[in-house]
CSV table of C-alpha atoms in Angstrom, one decimal:
chain,number,residue,atom,x,y,z
A,1,MET,CA,54.8,80.2,72.4
A,2,SER,CA,53.6,76.8,73.6
A,3,ILE,CA,53.8,75.8,77.2
A,4,LYS,CA,52.7,72.5,78.8
A,5,VAL,CA,51.4,72.9,82.4
A,6,ARG,CA,51.2,70.0,84.8
A,7,TYR,CA,49.5,69.7,88.2
A,8,PHE,CA,50.1,67.0,90.9
A,9,ALA,CA,48.6,65.6,94.0
A,10,SER,CA,46.1,67.8,96.0
A,11,LEU,CA,46.7,70.7,93.6
A,12,LYS,CA,45.6,68.5,90.7
A,13,GLU,CA,42.5,67.5,92.6
A,14,SER,CA,41.6,71.0,93.6
A,15,ILE,CA,42.1,72.3,90.1
A,16,GLY,CA,40.4,69.3,88.5
A,17,ARG,CA,42.9,68.9,85.7
A,18,SER,CA,46.2,67.2,85.4
A,19,GLU,CA,47.5,69.3,82.6
A,20,ASP,CA,47.0,72.3,80.3
A,21,GLU,CA,48.5,73.1,76.9
A,22,LEU,CA,48.8,76.9,76.7
A,23,ILE,CA,49.5,79.0,73.6
A,24,LEU,CA,50.9,82.3,74.9
A,25,THR,CA,52.4,85.4,73.5
A,26,GLY,CA,55.1,87.6,74.9
A,27,PRO,CA,57.6,87.1,77.7
A,28,LEU,CA,56.0,85.4,80.7
A,29,THR,CA,57.1,84.2,84.2
A,30,VAL,CA,56.0,81.0,85.9
A,31,TYR,CA,53.6,83.1,87.9
A,32,GLY,CA,52.2,84.5,84.6
A,33,VAL,CA,51.7,80.9,83.4
A,34,TRP,CA,49.7,80.2,86.6
A,35,GLN,CA,47.5,83.2,86.0
A,36,GLN,CA,46.9,82.4,82.4
A,37,ALA,CA,46.0,78.8,83.1
A,38,ASN,CA,44.0,79.6,86.3
A,39,PRO,CA,42.6,83.2,85.9
A,40,ASP,CA,40.0,82.6,88.6
A,41,LYS,CA,42.4,81.0,91.2
A,42,ASP,CA,45.0,82.6,93.5
A,43,LYS,CA,48.4,80.9,93.6
A,44,PRO,CA,48.1,78.4,96.4
A,45,ILE,CA,50.3,79.7,99.3
A,46,GLN,CA,52.5,76.6,99.7
A,47,ALA,CA,52.6,75.5,96.0
A,48,LEU,CA,55.9,74.8,94.5
A,49,ALA,CA,56.9,75.3,90.8
A,50,ALA,CA,59.2,73.5,88.4
A,51,VAL,CA,60.3,74.3,84.9
A,52,ASN,CA,61.6,71.3,82.9
A,53,MET,CA,61.7,69.2,86.1
A,54,ASP,CA,63.9,71.6,88.1
A,55,TYR,CA,62.6,73.7,91.0
A,56,VAL,CA,62.3,77.4,90.1
A,57,ASP,CA,61.1,80.7,91.7
A,58,TRP,CA,57.7,81.9,90.5
A,59,ASN,CA,59.3,84.9,88.8
A,60,CYS,CA,61.4,82.6,86.6
A,61,PRO,CA,60.8,83.4,82.9
A,62,VAL,CA,59.5,80.5,80.7
A,63,SER,CA,60.4,79.7,77.1
A,64,ASP,CA,58.7,78.1,74.2
A,65,GLY,CA,58.3,74.4,74.7
A,66,ASP,CA,58.9,74.5,78.5
A,67,GLU,CA,57.1,72.1,80.8
A,68,VAL,CA,55.8,74.0,83.8
A,69,ALA,CA,54.6,72.1,86.9
A,70,PHE,CA,52.8,73.2,90.0
A,71,PHE,CA,52.4,71.0,93.1
A,72,PRO,CA,52.1,71.0,96.9
A,73,PRO,CA,55.0,70.4,99.3
A,74,VAL,CA,56.4,66.9,98.8
A,75,THR,CA,55.7,64.1,101.2
A,76,GLY,CA,57.8,61.1,100.1
A,77,GLY,CA,60.1,58.8,102.0
B,1,MET,CA,74.8,55.5,91.9
B,2,ALA,CA,71.4,54.3,91.1
B,3,VAL,CA,67.8,55.4,91.5
B,4,THR,CA,64.9,53.1,91.1
B,5,ILE,CA,61.2,53.9,91.3
B,6,CYS,CA,59.1,50.7,91.8
B,7,THR,CA,55.4,50.1,91.6
B,8,ASN,CA,55.5,46.7,93.4
B,9,PRO,CA,56.5,45.8,96.9
B,10,PHE,CA,60.2,45.2,97.3
B,11,ASN,CA,62.3,43.3,99.8
B,12,PRO,CA,65.1,45.7,100.7
B,13,TYR,CA,67.5,43.0,101.8
B,14,GLU,CA,67.1,41.2,98.5
B,15,VAL,CA,67.5,44.4,96.6
B,16,LEU,CA,70.7,45.1,98.5
B,17,GLN,CA,72.2,41.7,98.0
B,18,ALA,CA,71.4,41.8,94.3
B,19,TYR,CA,72.9,45.3,94.0
B,20,GLU,CA,76.0,44.4,95.8
B,21,ALA,CA,76.4,41.3,93.7
B,22,THR,CA,76.9,43.3,90.6
B,23,TYR,CA,80.3,44.6,91.6
B,24,LEU,CA,80.4,46.0,95.2
B,25,HIS,CA,80.8,42.5,96.7
B,26,ALA,CA,84.2,42.3,95.0
B,27,LEU,CA,85.6,45.5,96.4
B,28,ARG,CA,88.0,45.3,99.3
B,29,THR,CA,87.8,49.0,100.1
B,30,ILE,CA,84.3,49.1,101.6
B,31,GLY,CA,84.5,49.7,105.4
B,32,ALA,CA,81.1,51.1,106.0
B,33,THR,CA,77.6,50.6,104.7
B,34,SER,CA,74.9,52.9,106.0
B,35,LEU,CA,71.3,51.9,105.3
B,36,PHE,CA,67.9,53.4,105.9
B,37,ILE,CA,64.6,51.7,105.3
B,38,GLY,CA,61.3,53.7,105.6
B,39,THR,CA,58.3,51.5,106.1
B,40,MET,CA,54.6,52.2,106.1
B,41,ARG,CA,53.1,52.5,109.6
B,42,ASP,CA,49.4,52.0,110.4
B,43,PHE,CA,49.2,55.4,112.1
B,44,ASN,CA,50.0,59.0,111.3
B,45,GLU,CA,49.2,62.2,113.2
B,46,GLY,CA,47.0,60.3,115.7
B,47,ASP,CA,44.9,58.5,113.2
B,48,GLY,CA,44.8,54.9,112.0
B,49,VAL,CA,45.8,54.4,108.4
B,50,LYS,CA,44.8,51.5,106.3
B,51,GLY,CA,46.8,52.2,103.2
B,52,MET,CA,48.2,55.0,101.1
B,53,THR,CA,48.7,55.9,97.5
B,54,LEU,CA,52.0,57.5,96.5
B,55,GLU,CA,52.0,59.8,93.5
B,56,TYR,CA,55.1,61.0,91.8
B,57,TYR,CA,56.2,63.1,88.8
B,58,PRO,CA,57.8,60.7,86.4
B,59,GLY,CA,61.0,62.2,85.1
B,60,MET,CA,61.3,64.9,87.7
B,61,THR,CA,61.4,62.5,90.6
B,62,GLU,CA,64.3,60.6,89.1
B,63,LYS,CA,66.1,63.8,88.1
B,64,GLN,CA,65.9,65.2,91.6
B,65,LEU,CA,67.0,61.9,93.2
B,66,ASP,CA,69.9,61.7,90.8
B,67,LYS,CA,70.9,65.3,91.9
B,68,ILE,CA,70.7,64.4,95.6
B,69,LEU,CA,72.9,61.4,95.1
B,70,LEU,CA,75.4,63.5,93.2
B,71,ASP,CA,75.3,66.1,95.9
B,72,ALA,CA,76.1,63.5,98.5
B,73,GLN,CA,79.0,62.1,96.3
B,74,ASN,CA,80.4,65.6,96.1
B,75,GLN,CA,80.2,66.3,99.8
B,76,TRP,CA,81.5,63.0,101.2
B,77,THR,CA,84.0,60.3,100.1
B,78,LEU,CA,81.7,57.6,98.9
B,79,ILE,CA,82.0,54.4,96.9
B,80,ASP,CA,78.4,54.1,95.8
B,81,SER,CA,74.9,55.0,96.7
B,82,LEU,CA,71.4,53.8,95.9
B,83,VAL,CA,67.8,54.9,96.4
B,84,VAL,CA,64.8,52.7,95.8
B,85,HIS,CA,61.3,54.3,96.3
B,86,ARG,CA,57.8,52.8,96.0
B,87,VAL,CA,55.0,54.5,94.2
B,88,GLY,CA,51.3,53.5,93.8
B,89,ASP,CA,49.2,51.7,96.4
B,90,ILE,CA,51.1,50.8,99.6
B,91,PHE,CA,49.9,49.0,102.7
B,92,PRO,CA,51.2,48.9,106.3
B,93,LYS,CA,54.5,47.1,106.9
B,94,GLU,CA,55.6,47.5,103.3
B,95,PRO,CA,58.9,49.3,102.6
B,96,ILE,CA,58.5,52.7,101.0
B,97,VAL,CA,62.1,53.8,100.6
B,98,LEU,CA,65.6,52.3,100.8
B,99,VAL,CA,68.7,54.5,101.0
B,100,ALA,CA,72.1,52.8,100.9
B,101,VAL,CA,75.6,54.3,101.0
B,102,TRP,CA,78.9,52.5,100.7
B,103,SER,CA,82.1,54.1,101.8
B,104,SER,CA,85.5,53.3,103.2
B,105,HIS,CA,84.7,55.2,106.4
B,106,ARG,CA,81.7,55.2,108.7
B,107,GLY,CA,81.5,59.0,109.2
B,108,ASP,CA,81.1,59.5,105.5
B,109,ALA,CA,78.6,56.7,105.2
B,110,PHE,CA,76.4,57.9,108.1
B,111,ASP,CA,76.4,61.5,107.1
B,112,ALA,CA,75.6,60.8,103.5
B,113,CYS,CA,72.9,58.4,104.2
B,114,ARG,CA,71.1,60.8,106.5
B,115,PHE,CA,71.7,63.7,104.1
B,116,ILE,CA,70.1,61.7,101.2
B,117,MET,CA,67.1,60.7,103.3
B,118,GLU,CA,66.4,64.3,104.5
B,119,ALA,CA,67.0,65.7,101.0
B,120,LEU,CA,64.6,63.1,99.5
B,121,LYS,CA,62.0,64.1,102.1
B,122,SER,CA,62.2,67.8,101.3
B,123,LYS,CA,62.9,67.7,97.5
B,124,ALA,CA,61.9,64.6,95.7
B,125,PRO,CA,58.4,65.0,94.2
B,126,PHE,CA,56.4,62.3,95.9
B,127,TRP,CA,53.0,62.9,97.5
B,128,LYS,CA,51.2,60.6,99.9
B,129,LYS,CA,47.4,60.3,100.1
B,130,GLU,CA,46.3,58.3,103.2
B,131,LEU,CA,43.3,56.1,103.4
B,132,LEU,CA,42.2,56.3,107.0
B,133,LEU,CA,40.4,53.6,109.1
B,134,ASN,CA,37.2,55.6,108.8
B,135,GLU,CA,37.5,55.3,105.0
B,136,GLN,CA,38.3,59.0,104.5
B,137,GLU,CA,41.2,60.0,102.3
B,138,ARG,CA,43.6,62.7,103.1
B,139,TRP,CA,46.7,64.1,101.5
B,140,VAL,CA,49.7,64.3,103.9
B,141,ALA,CA,50.3,68.1,104.2
B,142,LYS,CA,54.0,68.0,104.9
B,143,ASN,CA,56.7,65.7,106.2
B,144,SER,CA,57.6,65.8,109.9
B,145,ASN,CA,61.0,66.4,111.2
B,146,GLY,CA,61.3,62.7,111.9
B,147,TYR,CA,61.0,62.5,115.7
B,148,GLN,CA,58.4,61.1,118.0
B,149,SER,CA,55.6,63.6,119.1
B,150,THR,CA,56.7,66.4,116.8
C,1,MET,CA,67.4,44.2,122.2
C,2,ALA,CA,69.9,41.6,121.3
C,3,VAL,CA,73.7,41.3,121.3
C,4,THR,CA,75.4,38.5,119.4
C,5,ILE,CA,79.2,37.8,119.3
C,6,CYS,CA,80.0,35.4,116.5
C,7,THR,CA,83.1,33.6,115.6
C,8,ASN,CA,82.1,32.7,112.0
C,9,PRO,CA,81.4,34.9,109.0
C,10,PHE,CA,77.8,36.2,108.9
C,11,ASN,CA,75.6,37.6,106.2
C,12,PRO,CA,74.0,40.8,107.7
C,13,TYR,CA,71.0,40.7,105.3
C,14,GLU,CA,70.2,37.1,106.3
C,15,VAL,CA,70.7,37.9,110.0
C,16,LEU,CA,68.3,40.9,109.7
C,17,GLN,CA,65.7,38.9,107.9
C,18,ALA,CA,65.9,36.1,110.5
C,19,TYR,CA,65.7,38.6,113.3
C,20,GLU,CA,62.8,40.5,111.9
C,21,ALA,CA,61.0,37.2,111.2
C,22,THR,CA,60.8,36.5,114.9
C,23,TYR,CA,58.3,39.3,115.6
C,24,LEU,CA,59.2,42.6,114.1
C,25,HIS,CA,57.8,41.7,110.7
C,26,ALA,CA,54.3,41.6,112.2
C,27,LEU,CA,54.5,45.1,113.7
C,28,ARG,CA,52.6,47.9,112.0
C,29,THR,CA,54.3,50.6,114.0
C,30,ILE,CA,57.8,50.5,112.4
C,31,GLY,CA,58.4,53.5,110.2
C,32,ALA,CA,62.2,53.6,110.2
C,33,THR,CA,65.0,51.0,110.2
C,34,SER,CA,68.5,52.4,110.4
C,35,LEU,CA,71.3,50.0,109.7
C,36,PHE,CA,75.1,50.1,109.8
C,37,ILE,CA,77.4,47.4,108.5
C,38,GLY,CA,81.2,47.6,109.2
C,39,THR,CA,83.3,45.6,106.8
C,40,MET,CA,86.9,44.7,106.8
C,41,ARG,CA,89.0,46.7,104.3
C,42,ASP,CA,92.3,45.6,102.8
C,43,PHE,CA,94.0,48.8,103.9
C,44,ASN,CA,94.5,50.8,107.1
C,45,GLU,CA,96.6,53.8,107.9
C,46,GLY,CA,98.3,53.6,104.5
C,47,ASP,CA,99.2,49.9,104.7
C,48,GLY,CA,97.9,46.8,102.9
C,49,VAL,CA,96.1,44.4,105.3
C,50,LYS,CA,95.7,40.7,104.6
C,51,GLY,CA,93.6,39.8,107.6
C,52,MET,CA,93.0,40.6,111.2
C,53,THR,CA,92.3,38.8,114.5
C,54,LEU,CA,89.7,40.3,116.8
C,55,GLU,CA,90.1,39.6,120.5
C,56,TYR,CA,87.4,40.3,123.0
C,57,TYR,CA,86.7,40.0,126.7
C,58,PRO,CA,83.9,37.3,127.0
C,59,GLY,CA,81.3,38.6,129.5
C,60,MET,CA,82.4,42.2,129.6
C,61,THR,CA,82.0,42.7,125.9
C,62,GLU,CA,78.4,41.5,126.0
C,63,LYS,CA,77.7,43.5,129.2
C,64,GLN,CA,79.0,46.7,127.7
C,65,LEU,CA,77.1,46.2,124.5
C,66,ASP,CA,73.9,45.5,126.5
C,67,LYS,CA,74.4,48.8,128.4
C,68,ILE,CA,74.9,50.7,125.1
C,69,LEU,CA,71.7,49.4,123.7
C,70,LEU,CA,69.9,50.2,126.9
C,71,ASP,CA,71.3,53.7,126.9
C,72,ALA,CA,70.0,54.1,123.3
C,73,GLN,CA,66.6,52.8,124.3
C,74,ASN,CA,66.5,55.4,127.1
C,75,GLN,CA,67.6,58.3,125.0
C,76,TRP,CA,65.3,57.7,121.9
C,77,THR,CA,61.9,56.2,121.2
C,78,LEU,CA,62.9,52.8,119.8
C,79,ILE,CA,61.1,49.6,119.0
C,80,ASP,CA,64.1,47.3,119.0
C,81,SER,CA,67.8,47.3,118.5
C,82,LEU,CA,70.5,44.7,117.6
C,83,VAL,CA,74.3,44.4,117.5
C,84,VAL,CA,76.1,41.5,115.9
C,85,HIS,CA,79.9,41.6,116.1
C,86,ARG,CA,82.6,39.2,114.8
C,87,VAL,CA,85.6,38.0,116.7
C,88,GLY,CA,88.5,35.7,115.8
C,89,ASP,CA,90.1,35.6,112.4
C,90,ILE,CA,88.6,38.0,109.8
C,91,PHE,CA,89.5,38.6,106.2
C,92,PRO,CA,88.9,41.5,103.8
C,93,LYS,CA,85.3,42.0,102.6
C,94,GLU,CA,83.9,40.1,105.6
C,95,PRO,CA,81.4,42.0,107.9
C,96,ILE,CA,82.8,42.9,111.3
C,97,VAL,CA,79.8,44.6,112.9
C,98,LEU,CA,76.1,45.0,112.3
C,99,VAL,CA,74.0,47.6,114.1
C,100,ALA,CA,70.2,47.7,113.6
C,101,VAL,CA,67.6,50.0,115.1
C,102,TRP,CA,63.9,49.9,114.5
C,103,SER,CA,61.7,52.9,115.4
C,104,SER,CA,58.5,54.6,114.4
C,105,HIS,CA,60.4,57.7,113.3
C,106,ARG,CA,63.5,58.2,111.3
C,107,GLY,CA,65.1,60.8,113.5
C,108,ASP,CA,65.2,58.4,116.5
C,109,ALA,CA,66.4,55.5,114.3
C,110,PHE,CA,69.2,57.5,112.7
C,111,ASP,CA,70.4,59.1,116.0
C,112,ALA,CA,70.3,55.8,117.9
C,113,CYS,CA,72.1,53.8,115.2
C,114,ARG,CA,74.9,56.2,115.1
C,115,PHE,CA,75.1,56.6,118.9
C,116,ILE,CA,75.3,52.8,119.3
C,117,MET,CA,78.1,52.5,116.6
C,118,GLU,CA,80.2,55.3,118.1
C,119,ALA,CA,79.7,54.0,121.7
C,120,LEU,CA,80.7,50.5,120.5
C,121,LYS,CA,83.8,51.9,119.0
C,122,SER,CA,84.8,53.7,122.2
C,123,LYS,CA,83.6,51.3,124.9
C,124,ALA,CA,83.1,47.7,123.8
C,125,PRO,CA,86.1,45.6,124.6
C,126,PHE,CA,87.3,44.4,121.2
C,127,TRP,CA,90.9,44.7,120.0
C,128,LYS,CA,92.1,44.3,116.4
C,129,LYS,CA,95.5,42.9,115.5
C,130,GLU,CA,96.2,43.3,111.8
C,131,LEU,CA,98.3,41.0,109.6
C,132,LEU,CA,100.0,43.3,107.0
C,133,LEU,CA,100.9,42.4,103.5
C,134,ASN,CA,104.6,42.2,104.6
C,135,GLU,CA,103.5,39.5,107.1
C,136,GLN,CA,104.1,41.8,110.1
C,137,GLU,CA,101.5,41.9,112.8
C,138,ARG,CA,100.4,45.1,114.4
C,139,TRP,CA,97.8,46.0,117.1
C,140,VAL,CA,95.5,48.8,116.0
C,141,ALA,CA,96.3,51.5,118.5
C,142,LYS,CA,93.0,53.3,118.5
C,143,ASN,CA,89.9,53.8,116.4
C,144,SER,CA,89.7,56.8,114.0
C,145,ASN,CA,87.0,59.4,114.1
C,146,GLY,CA,85.5,57.6,111.0
C,147,TYR,CA,86.3,60.0,108.2
C,148,GLN,CA,88.6,59.8,105.2
C,149,SER,CA,92.1,61.1,105.7
C,150,THR,CA,91.9,61.7,109.4
D,1,MET,CA,91.5,38.6,149.9
D,2,SER,CA,91.7,36.9,146.5
D,3,ILE,CA,91.7,38.9,143.3
D,4,LYS,CA,91.7,37.6,139.7
D,5,VAL,CA,93.6,39.8,137.3
D,6,ARG,CA,93.2,39.6,133.6
D,7,TYR,CA,95.1,41.1,130.7
D,8,PHE,CA,94.0,41.6,127.1
D,9,ALA,CA,95.4,42.3,123.6
D,10,SER,CA,98.8,44.2,123.4
D,11,LEU,CA,98.9,44.5,127.2
D,12,LYS,CA,98.7,40.8,127.6
D,13,GLU,CA,101.4,40.3,125.0
D,14,SER,CA,103.8,42.8,126.6
D,15,ILE,CA,103.2,41.4,130.1
D,16,GLY,CA,103.5,37.8,128.8
D,17,ARG,CA,100.6,36.5,130.9
D,18,SER,CA,96.8,36.5,130.4
D,19,GLU,CA,95.9,36.3,134.1
D,20,ASP,CA,97.1,36.3,137.7
D,21,GLU,CA,95.5,35.0,140.9
D,22,LEU,CA,96.6,37.4,143.7
D,23,ILE,CA,96.2,36.8,147.4
D,24,LEU,CA,96.3,40.2,149.0
D,25,THR,CA,95.9,41.8,152.4
D,26,GLY,CA,94.4,45.1,153.4
D,27,PRO,CA,92.4,47.6,151.4
D,28,LEU,CA,93.6,48.1,147.9
D,29,THR,CA,92.8,50.1,144.8
D,30,VAL,CA,92.9,48.9,141.2
D,31,TYR,CA,96.2,50.8,140.9
D,32,GLY,CA,97.5,48.8,143.9
D,33,VAL,CA,96.5,45.6,142.2
D,34,TRP,CA,98.5,46.6,139.2
D,35,GLN,CA,101.5,47.3,141.4
D,36,GLN,CA,101.2,44.1,143.3
D,37,ALA,CA,100.9,42.0,140.1
D,38,ASN,CA,103.5,43.9,138.1
D,39,PRO,CA,106.0,45.4,140.6
D,40,ASP,CA,108.6,46.0,137.9
D,41,LYS,CA,106.3,47.7,135.4
D,42,ASP,CA,104.8,51.2,135.3
D,43,LYS,CA,101.1,51.4,134.6
D,44,PRO,CA,100.9,51.7,130.8
D,45,ILE,CA,99.8,55.3,130.0
D,46,GLN,CA,96.7,54.6,128.0
D,47,ALA,CA,95.7,51.4,129.7
D,48,LEU,CA,92.0,51.0,130.8
D,49,ALA,CA,90.8,49.1,133.9
D,50,ALA,CA,87.6,47.2,134.7
D,51,VAL,CA,86.3,45.6,137.9
D,52,ASN,CA,83.8,42.8,137.4
D,53,MET,CA,83.4,43.8,133.8
D,54,ASP,CA,82.6,47.5,134.4
D,55,TYR,CA,85.0,50.3,133.6
D,56,VAL,CA,86.5,51.9,136.7
D,57,ASP,CA,89.1,54.6,137.7
D,58,TRP,CA,92.4,53.3,138.8
D,59,ASN,CA,91.7,54.6,142.3
D,60,CYS,CA,88.6,52.4,142.6
D,61,PRO,CA,88.9,50.1,145.7
D,62,VAL,CA,88.7,46.3,145.1
D,63,SER,CA,87.0,43.6,147.2
D,64,ASP,CA,87.6,40.0,147.8
D,65,GLY,CA,86.6,37.9,144.8
D,66,ASP,CA,86.7,40.8,142.3
D,67,GLU,CA,87.9,40.3,138.7
D,68,VAL,CA,90.2,43.1,137.8
D,69,ALA,CA,91.1,43.6,134.1
D,70,PHE,CA,93.7,45.8,132.3
D,71,PHE,CA,93.7,46.4,128.6
D,72,PRO,CA,94.6,49.0,125.9
D,73,PRO,CA,92.1,51.3,124.2
D,74,VAL,CA,89.4,49.3,122.4
D,75,THR,CA,89.4,49.1,118.7
D,76,GLY,CA,86.3,47.1,117.7
D,77,GLY,CA,83.6,47.9,115.1
């Protein structure tokens, strides 16, 4: 399946990329997507995750075509 | 209910008058309007700040803000609500965010306006990177609870 | 800190822009502006209302409002605060009261704005006499708690 | 001593006057001022009292030159 991965703000800077296009096989969670996209990097402790622009737990399963996003705590307003 | 992300400076009072002019100005049921304007300060966490860049997640930011306004409409008896939020490069004194709630009753308006603002602070995907007086850049790590010296 | 009693209709957004233009617009420490506008509805306690007359106690009203603003300044960390209140004959859709609070932090601004509004409702000597749709006049007996259906 | 008494809103209407000028002798409370000015009327249950534009209890003593005001619960805002 094909997953689009996006990174924002300080997480984007520390990873050095704003997005990945992953081609994956088998059932996978958000955490699995992180591991596939960043095999050499632990999940940042405070990082948040979203699937298709809704907040999700890191153990949420992903589906073909999903957009998965990782970012630090939000600081708007 | 309306959510606007804008890349240029905005005057909240002009935005409010224009928004009310579309239909709210004609309603005779509005008894309470509760408004909040967040403005850029030239200091944060003890350091002087020259400017900031506000990043967002196009699509998700609007989606989350829409949900927050809907949440507020479900919890209180409201007539309308509005959020306007800046993104991009921002300088001291410029408005960052405007929250407006129109209701028949003040309790509903006050509660909902504050709820929307706090929910925005904790859930809407915006990220501030500050440019300090010493030219260093720093990402704001997290939002404060909103009170002096905390 | 300023208190204004006015006998003619006022546009709260114009009042705010004029007030901020005197010196607040130049401050780089304002992070939060919390505003409340109370507007005349065309209904109250289940009856249609055509208009109202607001009586006050010249001298005491200003004195009590000054005390309320000073109370707020003592309880929270504020930069400035403002109350504008109509008196005389008022018609639906017209603003009755404007409360504005400027602070560095949103918690202080929100808390103080609400405090001022609730204190005004319970302590500032104003009295509303309503003119109902059936041409009867009635004094409003007391202020509600500010929520729908209570 | 000389006391100015003022009435507002529904209380003014029910009394039929907006003010009284009283010349009184001896120590007196706000309640005493009400009784002197309105010998035939009980103190309205919810009425509030002010002396020199500050809220007071009805047992507050008054002094020469004071302005005493009586009015119903306030309904501004």
